[in-house]
Structure formats: structure tokens, C-alpha cells
mmCIF file of C-alpha atoms in Angstrom:
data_model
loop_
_atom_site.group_PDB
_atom_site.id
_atom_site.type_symbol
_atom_site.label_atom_id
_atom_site.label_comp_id
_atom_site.label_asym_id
_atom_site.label_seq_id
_atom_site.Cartn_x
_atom_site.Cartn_y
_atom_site.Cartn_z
ATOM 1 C CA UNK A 908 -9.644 -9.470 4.952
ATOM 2 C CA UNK A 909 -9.875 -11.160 8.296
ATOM 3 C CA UNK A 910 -11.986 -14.670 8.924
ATOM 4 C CA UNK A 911 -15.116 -14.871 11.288
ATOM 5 C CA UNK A 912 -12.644 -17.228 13.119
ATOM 6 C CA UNK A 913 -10.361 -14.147 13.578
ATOM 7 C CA UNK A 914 -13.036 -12.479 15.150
ATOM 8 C CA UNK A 915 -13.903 -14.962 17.378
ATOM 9 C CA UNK A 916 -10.276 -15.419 18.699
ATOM 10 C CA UNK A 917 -10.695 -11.602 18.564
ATOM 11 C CA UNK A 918 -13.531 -11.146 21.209
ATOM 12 C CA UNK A 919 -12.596 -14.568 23.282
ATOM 13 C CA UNK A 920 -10.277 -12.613 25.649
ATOM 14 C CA UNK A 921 -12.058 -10.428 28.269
ATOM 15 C CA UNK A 922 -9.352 -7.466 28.043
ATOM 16 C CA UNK A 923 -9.531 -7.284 24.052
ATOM 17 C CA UNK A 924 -13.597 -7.118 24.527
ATOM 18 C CA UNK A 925 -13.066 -4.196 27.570
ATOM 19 C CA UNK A 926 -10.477 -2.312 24.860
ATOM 20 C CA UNK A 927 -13.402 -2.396 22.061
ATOM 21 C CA UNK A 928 -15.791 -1.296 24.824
ATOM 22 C CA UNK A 929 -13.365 1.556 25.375
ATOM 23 C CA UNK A 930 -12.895 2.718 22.064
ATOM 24 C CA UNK A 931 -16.406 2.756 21.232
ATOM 25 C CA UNK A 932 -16.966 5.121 23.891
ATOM 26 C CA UNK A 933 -14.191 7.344 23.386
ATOM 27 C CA UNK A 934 -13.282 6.994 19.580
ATOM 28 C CA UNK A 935 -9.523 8.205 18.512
ATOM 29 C CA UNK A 936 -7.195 7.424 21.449
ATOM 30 C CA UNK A 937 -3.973 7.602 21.373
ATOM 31 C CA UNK A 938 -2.447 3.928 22.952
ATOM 32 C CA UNK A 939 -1.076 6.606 25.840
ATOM 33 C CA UNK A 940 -4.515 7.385 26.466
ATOM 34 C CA UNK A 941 -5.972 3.942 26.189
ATOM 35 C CA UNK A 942 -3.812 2.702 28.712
ATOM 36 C CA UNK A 943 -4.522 5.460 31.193
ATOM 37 C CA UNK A 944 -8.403 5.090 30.751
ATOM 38 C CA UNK A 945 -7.590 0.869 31.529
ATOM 39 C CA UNK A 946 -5.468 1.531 33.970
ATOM 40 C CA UNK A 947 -7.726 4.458 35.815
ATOM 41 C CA UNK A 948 -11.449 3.628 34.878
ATOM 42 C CA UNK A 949 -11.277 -0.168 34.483
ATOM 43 C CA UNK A 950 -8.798 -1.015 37.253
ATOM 44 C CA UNK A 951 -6.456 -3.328 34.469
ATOM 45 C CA UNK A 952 -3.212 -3.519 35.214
ATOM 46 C CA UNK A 953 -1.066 -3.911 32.014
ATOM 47 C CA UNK A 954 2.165 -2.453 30.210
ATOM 48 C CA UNK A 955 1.562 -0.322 27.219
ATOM 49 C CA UNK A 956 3.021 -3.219 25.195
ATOM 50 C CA UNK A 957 0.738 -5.494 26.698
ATOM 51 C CA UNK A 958 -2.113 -3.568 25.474
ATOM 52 C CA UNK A 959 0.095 -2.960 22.132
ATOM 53 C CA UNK A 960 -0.299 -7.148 21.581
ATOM 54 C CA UNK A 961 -3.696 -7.164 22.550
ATOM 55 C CA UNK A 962 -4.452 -4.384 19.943
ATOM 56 C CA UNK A 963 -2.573 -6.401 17.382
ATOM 57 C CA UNK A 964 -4.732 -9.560 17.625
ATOM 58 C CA UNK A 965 -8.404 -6.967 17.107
ATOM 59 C CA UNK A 966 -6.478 -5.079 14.585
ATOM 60 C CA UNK A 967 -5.523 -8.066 12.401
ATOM 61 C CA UNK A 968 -9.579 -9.131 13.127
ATOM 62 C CA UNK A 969 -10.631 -6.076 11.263
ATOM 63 C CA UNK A 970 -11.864 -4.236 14.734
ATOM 64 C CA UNK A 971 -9.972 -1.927 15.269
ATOM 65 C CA UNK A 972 -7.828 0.834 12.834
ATOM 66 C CA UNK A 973 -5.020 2.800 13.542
ATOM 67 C CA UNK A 974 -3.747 6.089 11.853
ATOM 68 C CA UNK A 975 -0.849 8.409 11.938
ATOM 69 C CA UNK A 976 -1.405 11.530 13.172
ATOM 70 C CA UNK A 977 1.970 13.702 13.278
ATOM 71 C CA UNK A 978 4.050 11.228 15.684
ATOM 72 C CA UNK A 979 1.270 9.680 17.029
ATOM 73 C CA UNK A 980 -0.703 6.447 16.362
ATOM 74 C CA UNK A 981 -4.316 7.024 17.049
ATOM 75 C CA UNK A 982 -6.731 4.285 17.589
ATOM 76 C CA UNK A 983 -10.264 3.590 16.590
ATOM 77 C CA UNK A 984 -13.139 1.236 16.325
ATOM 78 C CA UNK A 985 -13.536 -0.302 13.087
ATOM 79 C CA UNK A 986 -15.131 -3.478 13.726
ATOM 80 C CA UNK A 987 -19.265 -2.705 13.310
ATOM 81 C CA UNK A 988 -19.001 -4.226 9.882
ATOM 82 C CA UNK A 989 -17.455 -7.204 11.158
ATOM 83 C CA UNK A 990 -19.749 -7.393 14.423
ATOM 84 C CA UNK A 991 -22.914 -7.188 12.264
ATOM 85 C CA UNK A 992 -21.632 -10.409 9.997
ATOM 86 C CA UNK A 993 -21.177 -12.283 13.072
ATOM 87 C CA UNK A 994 -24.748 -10.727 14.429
ATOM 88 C CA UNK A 995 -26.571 -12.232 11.301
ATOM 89 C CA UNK A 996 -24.569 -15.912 11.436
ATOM 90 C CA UNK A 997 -25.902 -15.946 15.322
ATOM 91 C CA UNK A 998 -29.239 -14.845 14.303
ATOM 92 C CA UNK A 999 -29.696 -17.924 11.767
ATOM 93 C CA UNK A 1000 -28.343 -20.366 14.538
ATOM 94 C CA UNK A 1001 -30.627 -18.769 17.088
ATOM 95 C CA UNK A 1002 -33.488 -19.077 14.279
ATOM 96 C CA UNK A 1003 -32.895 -22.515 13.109
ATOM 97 C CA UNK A 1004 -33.040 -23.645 16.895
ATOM 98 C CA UNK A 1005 -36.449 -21.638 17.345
ATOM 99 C CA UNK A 1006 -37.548 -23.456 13.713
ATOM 100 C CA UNK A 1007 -36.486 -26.905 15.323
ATOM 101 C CA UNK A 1008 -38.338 -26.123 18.266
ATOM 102 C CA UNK A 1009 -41.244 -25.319 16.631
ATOM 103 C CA UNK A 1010 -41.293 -28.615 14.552
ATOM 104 C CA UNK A 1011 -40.524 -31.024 17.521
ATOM 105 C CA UNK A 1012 -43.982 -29.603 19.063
#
């Protein structure tokens, strides 16, 4: 299982974040079709395998799956689990900053 720090690395690159934006909202793409919806819809300009490494990195964070189907390697979002861990650890540092507050007053 991948770390929170994984995640982080995960999500710190603005074309990783823009590929789990994409495959949220258009689950099951093929890396062919990824790149075409990047390259037509979100202006990025990027070689398949450039995409391929960037898919690595949220794929090794636990965000994203792949499966075989027939010669093809379709791609998914897999990540809410993950997202909602690092959801709750914000929440408590957002909540122990409002409890601070609160006391200082």
C-alpha cells in the first residue's frame, strides 16, 4: 500500500492533478484516449510516454488502476479512498488551528 507521502508527491505536479481530473470525468480511458482528451480539451502538450510516467507516479500512489482489456490497458480512478484519508488528516490540522484560535481569545 502506498504512503500519504506518495500521495502528496502524487498530487504536487499540476499535469498528474489535470489527469485525475480527467479520469474522474470520463472513467475507463484507454492511455490513447487520455492523451487525445489532454492534448484536445486541456491544450497539454505531451508524448504518450510522457503521460505513461506521469501515470506511473499516481498509479504507484494508489490513484489510479489500470486493467487489461483484450490488447488494451484501460485506465481508471482509484484514488477516493486515498483522497478521503488525506481529507480527514487536513480536517484535524484545519481543526486544531480553529481549537488554537479559539483558546488564544
Amino acid at each position: 500500500m502506498s504512503s500519504n507521502d506518495d500521495v502528496f508527491r502524487a498530487l504536487a505536479d499540476s499535469t498528474r492533478r489535470l489527469i485525475l481530473e480527467e479520469l474522474t470525468d470520463n472513467s475507463e480511458q484507454t492511455l490513447y484516449e487520455l492523451c487525445v482528451r489532454l492534448t484536445m480539451e486541456h491544450d497539454v502538450d505531451m508524448s504518450r510516454q510522457g503521460v505513461s510516467n506521469h501515470l506511473e507516479v499516481l498509479e504507484e500512489a494508489g490513484l489510479v488502476a489500470s486493467t487489461r482489456q483484450g490488447k488494451y490497458k484501460v485506465l481508471e480512478f482509484a484514488g477516493a479512498d486515498r483522497i478521503k484519508t488525506i481529507i480527514a488528516w487536513l480536517d484535524s490540522l484545519a481543526e486544531n488551528d480553529i481549537d488554537t484560535e479559539t483558546e488564544e481569545r
